[in-house]
Amino acid sequence: MAENKIPATLIPGDGIGPEIVEAVVEVCEALGAPFAWDRQLAGLAAVADCGDPLPLPTLESIRQTGLALKGPLTTPVGGGFKSINVTLRKEFELFANLRPARTLIPGGRFDAIDIVLVRENLEGFYAAMEHYMPLDHDPKAIAISTGFNTRAECRRIVEYAFDYAVKNGRKKVTVVHKANILKALTGLFLEEGRKVAKEYEGRVAMNDRIVDACAMQLVLDPWQYDVIVTTNLFGDILSDLIAGLVGGLGMAPGANIGENAAIFEAVHGSAPDIAGKGVANPLAMLLSTELMLRHVGRLDLAQRLGGGIDAMLATGIRTRDIGGTAGTRDLTDALLQQIR
Ligand code: ATP
């Protein structure tokens, strides 16, 4: 019924975006997902329409709905346009970046991987306070970068990770840091991590790892990890590492989450080389939708979608990027068969 619908902004995006977003819309309908989509433009499509890659009506829609599913966007090169993703992150203070990775196709490098990485999205070395100092005749003899972490943000991101664990039936959160060397910058993160963990004692276990040891263990024994929470730069690196454990960025979903808005997207780009050919793989976008369903508390539908994706892949159907011959339509139909 219309009154139970959850308003959500839908941005088809550029390149293959409209094709894979259409697959999502169909699948959501078949699932009975409660989203009332408000379609908005961004990226090259918006530049063609009104000269602005992030038009005000799109921002206003996200402000109203607090929820968006976004196809891949291309920030136009030249013309002085700011990165769309960075603008969205700042505009809506999207403090958490969520990057889950689970084995979808058995027989790859690792089977049965199921890790969720939560990355702090606003602070650390991404503050980009950088400059050079001259020495002798070299104006760039010394490069300096200053990072910062605030206690409030450390707390907020760790709380988000523990809260995510509780709501999604996860058992352990690992706080990843480098507090032995960056004693202030990531020591504060660990300190807050330990405090927050006490509040969840008995519900979610906590341990901590130094980032370099974590990177090694992720390759040697990734099954020991459940939810990982870490600072901005470490999260950037480790999120791609865990995507690599399950076959790369091609099928990786992601979300950027704030107090008042959450934006869900595929990690891959707009793939202009295959746009309009009907061969794009919609799985990353569909997995982002699974995350979105979890975010709005519809674990039942998220599990049906996730289970449907597993069952569909178990039939052996694959798009070209993962070694098959199926097109976007074939894959979508195969998934619809599983979830109906
Ligand atoms: P952008 O500038 O938007 O990031 P890009 O081409 O640099 O675009 P991707 O869009 O991620 O980066 O594409 C990298 C390669 O992966 C391309 O060859 C593309 O065709 C392929 N690719 C990316 N996403 C998909 C997908 N969903 N299905 C099939 N192939 C894909």
Coordinates of C-alpha atoms and ligand atoms in Angstrom, one line a residue:
M1 CA 0.0 0.0 0.0
A2 CA 1.2 3.4 -0.9
E3 CA 1.3 4.7 2.7
N4 CA 3.8 2.0 3.7
K5 CA 6.2 2.8 0.9
I6 CA 9.6 4.2 1.7
P7 CA 10.5 7.1 -0.5
A8 CA 14.0 6.6 -2.1
T9 CA 15.9 8.7 -4.7
L10 CA 16.9 6.7 -7.8
I11 CA 19.7 7.9 -9.9
P12 CA 20.2 5.8 -13.1
G13 CA 23.6 7.3 -13.7
D14 CA 25.9 7.1 -16.8
G15 CA 27.2 4.5 -19.1
I16 CA 25.7 1.1 -18.1
G17 CA 24.0 2.8 -15.1
P18 CA 20.5 2.9 -16.6
E19 CA 20.6 -0.7 -17.7
I20 CA 21.7 -2.1 -14.4
V21 CA 19.4 0.2 -12.4
E22 CA 16.5 -1.0 -14.5
A23 CA 17.3 -4.5 -13.5
V24 CA 17.2 -3.4 -9.8
V25 CA 13.8 -1.8 -10.3
E26 CA 12.3 -5.0 -11.8
V27 CA 13.8 -7.2 -9.1
C28 CA 12.6 -4.8 -6.3
E29 CA 9.1 -5.0 -7.8
A30 CA 9.2 -8.8 -7.9
L31 CA 10.4 -8.9 -4.2
G32 CA 7.7 -6.5 -3.2
A33 CA 10.4 -4.1 -1.9
P34 CA 8.7 -1.1 -0.3
F35 CA 10.5 1.6 -2.2
A36 CA 8.7 4.5 -3.9
W37 CA 11.3 5.7 -6.3
D38 CA 11.9 9.3 -7.1
R39 CA 14.0 9.3 -10.3
Q40 CA 16.7 12.1 -10.5
L41 CA 19.6 12.9 -12.7
A42 CA 23.3 13.2 -11.9
G43 CA 26.6 12.9 -13.8
L44 CA 26.9 13.3 -17.5
A45 CA 23.2 12.8 -18.0
A46 CA 22.5 15.8 -15.8
V47 CA 25.2 17.9 -17.5
A48 CA 23.4 17.2 -20.8
D49 CA 20.1 18.2 -19.3
C50 CA 21.0 21.3 -17.3
G51 CA 24.7 21.8 -17.3
D52 CA 25.2 20.7 -13.7
P53 CA 26.5 17.1 -12.8
L54 CA 24.7 17.4 -9.4
P55 CA 21.6 19.5 -9.9
L56 CA 19.7 21.0 -7.0
P57 CA 16.5 18.9 -7.5
T58 CA 18.7 15.8 -7.1
L59 CA 20.3 17.1 -3.8
E60 CA 16.8 18.2 -2.6
S61 CA 15.4 14.8 -3.3
I62 CA 18.1 13.0 -1.3
R63 CA 17.6 15.5 1.5
Q64 CA 13.9 14.7 1.5
T65 CA 14.1 10.9 1.2
G66 CA 17.4 10.3 3.1
L67 CA 17.9 7.3 1.0
A68 CA 19.3 6.9 -2.5
L69 CA 20.3 4.2 -4.9
K70 CA 22.8 5.5 -7.4
G71 CA 24.1 4.1 -10.7
P72 CA 27.7 4.8 -11.6
L73 CA 28.4 8.4 -12.4
T74 CA 31.0 10.1 -14.5
T75 CA 32.4 13.4 -13.3
P76 CA 33.0 15.4 -16.5
V77 CA 36.7 16.0 -17.1
G78 CA 37.6 19.7 -17.4
G79 CA 35.0 22.5 -16.9
G80 CA 36.0 22.7 -13.2
F81 CA 33.5 20.2 -11.9
K82 CA 34.1 18.9 -8.5
S83 CA 34.0 15.1 -7.9
I84 CA 30.3 14.2 -7.5
N85 CA 31.0 11.5 -5.0
V86 CA 33.1 13.8 -2.8
T87 CA 30.4 16.5 -3.0
L88 CA 27.7 14.0 -1.9
R89 CA 29.9 12.8 0.9
K90 CA 30.4 16.3 2.3
E91 CA 26.9 17.6 1.6
F92 CA 25.3 14.8 3.6
E93 CA 28.1 14.1 6.0
L94 CA 28.3 10.4 5.0
F95 CA 30.6 9.3 7.7
A96 CA 30.5 5.6 7.2
N97 CA 31.6 3.7 4.1
L98 CA 30.2 0.1 4.1
R99 CA 32.0 -2.5 1.9
P100 CA 30.8 -6.1 2.4
A101 CA 32.5 -9.0 0.6
R102 CA 31.2 -12.5 0.4
T103 CA 32.0 -15.4 -1.8
L104 CA 29.4 -15.5 -4.6
I105 CA 31.1 -17.9 -7.0
P106 CA 32.6 -20.9 -5.2
G107 CA 35.9 -22.3 -6.5
G108 CA 37.6 -19.0 -6.6
R109 CA 40.6 -18.0 -4.5
F110 CA 38.7 -18.4 -1.2
D111 CA 35.4 -20.1 -0.5
A112 CA 32.9 -19.0 2.2
I113 CA 34.2 -15.5 2.8
D114 CA 31.7 -13.2 4.5
I115 CA 33.3 -10.0 5.8
V116 CA 31.9 -6.5 6.2
L117 CA 34.3 -3.6 6.3
V118 CA 33.2 -0.3 7.8
R119 CA 35.5 2.6 6.9
E120 CA 35.6 6.0 8.4
N121 CA 34.8 8.4 5.6
L122 CA 35.4 12.0 6.7
E123 CA 38.7 12.3 8.6
G124 CA 42.2 10.8 8.9
F125 CA 44.7 11.6 6.1
Y126 CA 41.8 12.3 3.7
A127 CA 41.6 15.7 5.3
A128 CA 44.2 16.5 2.7
M129 CA 46.0 19.2 4.6
E130 CA 49.2 18.9 2.6
H131 CA 52.0 21.2 1.6
Y132 CA 55.7 21.2 0.6
M133 CA 58.6 22.9 2.3
P134 CA 61.6 24.1 0.2
L135 CA 65.2 23.2 1.0
D136 CA 68.2 24.4 -0.9
H137 CA 67.0 24.9 -4.5
D138 CA 64.2 22.4 -4.4
P139 CA 60.8 23.9 -3.7
K140 CA 59.3 20.5 -3.0
A141 CA 62.2 19.1 -0.9
I142 CA 59.8 18.1 1.9
A143 CA 56.2 16.9 1.6
I144 CA 54.0 17.2 4.6
S145 CA 50.6 15.8 5.2
T146 CA 48.5 16.3 8.4
G147 CA 45.7 13.9 9.3
F148 CA 43.3 14.2 12.1
N149 CA 40.7 12.0 13.9
T150 CA 38.2 13.4 16.3
R151 CA 37.1 11.5 19.4
A152 CA 33.5 12.1 18.4
E153 CA 33.9 10.7 14.9
C154 CA 35.9 7.7 16.1
R155 CA 33.1 6.9 18.5
R156 CA 30.4 7.4 15.9
I157 CA 32.0 5.1 13.3
V158 CA 32.8 2.3 15.9
E159 CA 29.2 2.6 17.2
Y160 CA 27.9 2.3 13.7
A161 CA 30.0 -0.9 13.2
F162 CA 28.7 -2.5 16.5
D163 CA 25.2 -1.5 15.8
Y164 CA 25.4 -3.0 12.3
A165 CA 26.7 -6.2 13.8
V166 CA 23.8 -6.4 16.2
K167 CA 21.1 -5.6 13.6
N168 CA 22.6 -8.1 11.1
G169 CA 23.3 -11.0 13.5
R170 CA 27.1 -10.6 13.3
K171 CA 29.2 -11.9 16.2
K172 CA 32.5 -9.9 16.2
V173 CA 33.9 -6.5 15.4
T174 CA 37.7 -6.1 14.8
V175 CA 39.1 -2.6 15.3
V176 CA 42.0 -2.1 12.9
H177 CA 44.6 0.6 13.7
K178 CA 48.3 1.4 13.8
A179 CA 48.3 2.6 17.4
N180 CA 51.9 1.3 17.9
I181 CA 53.2 4.0 15.5
L182 CA 50.5 6.6 14.9
K183 CA 49.9 6.7 18.7
A184 CA 47.7 9.7 18.7
L185 CA 45.9 9.5 15.3
T186 CA 44.9 5.9 15.5
G187 CA 45.5 5.4 19.3
L188 CA 42.4 7.6 19.8
F189 CA 40.5 5.3 17.4
L190 CA 41.5 2.2 19.4
E191 CA 40.7 3.9 22.7
E192 CA 37.2 4.8 21.6
G193 CA 36.8 1.3 20.0
R194 CA 37.5 -0.3 23.4
K195 CA 35.0 1.9 25.2
V196 CA 32.2 1.3 22.7
A197 CA 33.0 -2.5 22.8
K198 CA 32.3 -2.5 26.6
E199 CA 28.8 -1.2 25.9
Y200 CA 28.1 -4.2 23.6
E201 CA 29.7 -6.8 25.8
G202 CA 27.8 -10.1 25.8
R203 CA 26.2 -9.2 22.4
V204 CA 29.1 -8.6 20.1
A205 CA 32.7 -9.7 20.7
M206 CA 35.6 -7.2 20.0
N207 CA 39.2 -7.6 19.2
D208 CA 41.8 -5.3 17.6
R209 CA 44.5 -5.8 15.0
I210 CA 47.4 -3.7 13.8
V211 CA 46.7 -2.9 10.1
D212 CA 49.8 -4.7 8.7
A213 CA 49.0 -7.9 10.6
C214 CA 45.4 -7.6 9.5
A215 CA 46.4 -7.4 5.9
M216 CA 48.5 -10.5 6.2
Q217 CA 45.8 -12.5 8.1
L218 CA 43.2 -11.4 5.6
V219 CA 45.2 -13.4 3.0
L220 CA 46.2 -16.3 5.2
D221 CA 43.1 -16.8 7.2
P222 CA 40.3 -14.5 6.2
W223 CA 37.6 -16.6 7.9
Q224 CA 38.5 -15.2 11.3
Y225 CA 37.0 -11.8 10.3
D226 CA 33.4 -10.8 10.6
V227 CA 33.0 -7.0 10.8
I228 CA 36.1 -4.8 10.5
V229 CA 36.0 -1.1 11.5
T230 CA 38.9 1.1 10.6
T231 CA 40.1 4.6 9.8
N232 CA 39.8 6.3 6.4
L233 CA 43.1 5.4 4.6
F234 CA 43.4 1.9 6.1
G235 CA 39.8 1.3 5.1
D236 CA 40.5 2.4 1.6
I237 CA 43.2 -0.2 1.2
L238 CA 41.6 -3.0 3.1
S239 CA 38.2 -2.7 1.4
D240 CA 39.8 -3.3 -2.0
L241 CA 41.9 -6.2 -0.5
I242 CA 38.7 -8.0 0.7
A243 CA 37.0 -7.4 -2.6
G244 CA 40.1 -9.1 -4.1
L245 CA 39.5 -12.1 -1.9
V246 CA 36.1 -12.7 -3.6
G247 CA 37.0 -11.9 -7.2
G248 CA 37.7 -8.2 -7.5
L249 CA 35.8 -5.0 -7.7
G250 CA 33.4 -6.2 -10.5
M251 CA 30.7 -7.4 -8.2
A252 CA 31.4 -5.3 -5.1
P253 CA 28.6 -3.3 -3.6
G254 CA 29.0 -0.3 -1.3
A255 CA 27.2 2.3 0.7
N256 CA 28.0 5.7 2.2
I257 CA 26.0 6.3 5.3
G258 CA 25.3 9.4 7.4
E259 CA 22.9 10.4 10.2
N260 CA 20.4 11.8 7.7
A261 CA 21.1 10.1 4.4
A262 CA 22.4 6.9 3.0
I263 CA 23.5 6.3 -0.6
F264 CA 23.9 2.9 -2.1
E265 CA 26.0 2.1 -5.2
A266 CA 28.1 -0.3 -7.1
V267 CA 31.9 0.1 -6.6
H268 CA 32.6 -0.3 -10.4
G269 CA 32.4 2.7 -12.8
S270 CA 30.1 3.5 -15.7
A271 CA 31.9 1.1 -18.1
P272 CA 31.3 3.3 -21.2
D273 CA 32.9 0.7 -23.4
I274 CA 30.0 -1.7 -23.0
A275 CA 27.1 0.8 -22.4
G276 CA 23.9 0.2 -24.3
K277 CA 25.0 -3.3 -25.4
G278 CA 22.9 -5.2 -22.9
V279 CA 25.9 -7.1 -21.6
A280 CA 26.5 -5.3 -18.3
N281 CA 26.6 -7.3 -15.1
P282 CA 23.9 -6.0 -12.7
L283 CA 25.1 -8.0 -9.7
A284 CA 27.0 -5.2 -7.9
M285 CA 24.0 -3.0 -8.2
L286 CA 21.7 -5.8 -6.9
L287 CA 24.0 -6.5 -4.0
S288 CA 23.9 -2.7 -3.2
T289 CA 20.1 -3.1 -3.1
E290 CA 20.5 -6.0 -0.7
L291 CA 22.5 -3.6 1.6
M292 CA 19.8 -1.0 1.2
L293 CA 17.1 -3.4 2.3
R294 CA 19.2 -4.2 5.4
H295 CA 19.6 -0.5 6.0
V296 CA 15.8 0.1 6.1
G297 CA 15.3 -3.0 8.4
R298 CA 13.9 -5.4 5.8
L299 CA 16.3 -8.3 6.6
D300 CA 13.6 -10.7 5.3
L301 CA 13.8 -9.1 1.8
A302 CA 17.6 -8.7 1.9
Q303 CA 17.9 -12.4 2.7
R304 CA 15.5 -13.4 -0.1
L305 CA 17.5 -11.3 -2.6
G306 CA 20.9 -12.6 -1.4
G307 CA 19.6 -16.2 -1.4
G308 CA 18.1 -15.6 -4.9
I309 CA 21.4 -14.3 -6.2
D310 CA 23.3 -17.4 -4.8
A311 CA 20.7 -19.8 -6.2
M312 CA 20.8 -18.0 -9.6
L313 CA 24.6 -18.2 -9.7
A314 CA 24.5 -21.9 -8.7
T315 CA 22.7 -22.6 -12.0
G316 CA 25.9 -21.6 -13.7
I317 CA 24.6 -18.5 -15.4
R318 CA 27.3 -15.8 -15.9
T319 CA 27.7 -12.5 -17.7
R320 CA 30.7 -12.0 -19.9
D321 CA 32.8 -10.1 -17.3
I322 CA 32.7 -13.3 -15.2
G323 CA 33.4 -15.7 -17.9
G324 CA 29.9 -16.4 -19.3
T325 CA 27.8 -15.4 -22.3
A326 CA 24.6 -14.2 -20.6
G327 CA 23.4 -10.6 -21.0
T328 CA 21.9 -8.3 -18.5
R329 CA 18.4 -9.4 -19.4
D330 CA 19.2 -13.1 -19.1
L331 CA 20.7 -12.7 -15.7
T332 CA 17.8 -10.6 -14.5
D333 CA 15.3 -13.1 -15.7
A334 CA 17.2 -16.0 -14.1
L335 CA 17.2 -14.0 -10.8
L336 CA 13.5 -13.2 -11.1
Q337 CA 12.8 -16.9 -11.5
Q338 CA 14.5 -17.6 -8.2
I339 CA 12.8 -14.9 -6.1
R340 CA 9.3 -15.1 -7.4
Ligands
ATP1 P1 34.8 5.2 -14.8 O1 35.6 6.3 -15.4 O2 33.3 5.5 -14.8 O3 35.3 4.7 -13.5 P2 36.2 3.0 -16.1 O4 35.9 2.3 -17.5 O5 37.5 3.6 -15.8 O6 34.9 3.9 -15.9 P3 34.9 0.8 -14.9 O7 33.6 1.4 -15.4 O8 34.9 0.3 -13.5 O9 36.0 1.9 -15.0 O10 35.3 -0.3 -15.9 C1 36.5 -1.1 -15.9 C2 36.3 -2.3 -16.8 O11 35.4 -3.2 -16.2 C3 35.7 -2.0 -18.2 O12 36.3 -2.8 -19.2 C4 34.3 -2.3 -18.0 O13 33.6 -2.7 -19.2 C5 34.3 -3.4 -17.0 N1 33.0 -3.4 -16.1 C6 32.8 -2.5 -15.1 N2 31.6 -2.7 -14.6 C7 31.1 -3.7 -15.3 C8 29.8 -4.4 -15.2 N3 28.9 -4.1 -14.2 N4 29.6 -5.4 -16.0 C9 30.5 -5.8 -17.0 N5 31.7 -5.2 -17.1 C10 32.0 -4.2 -16.3

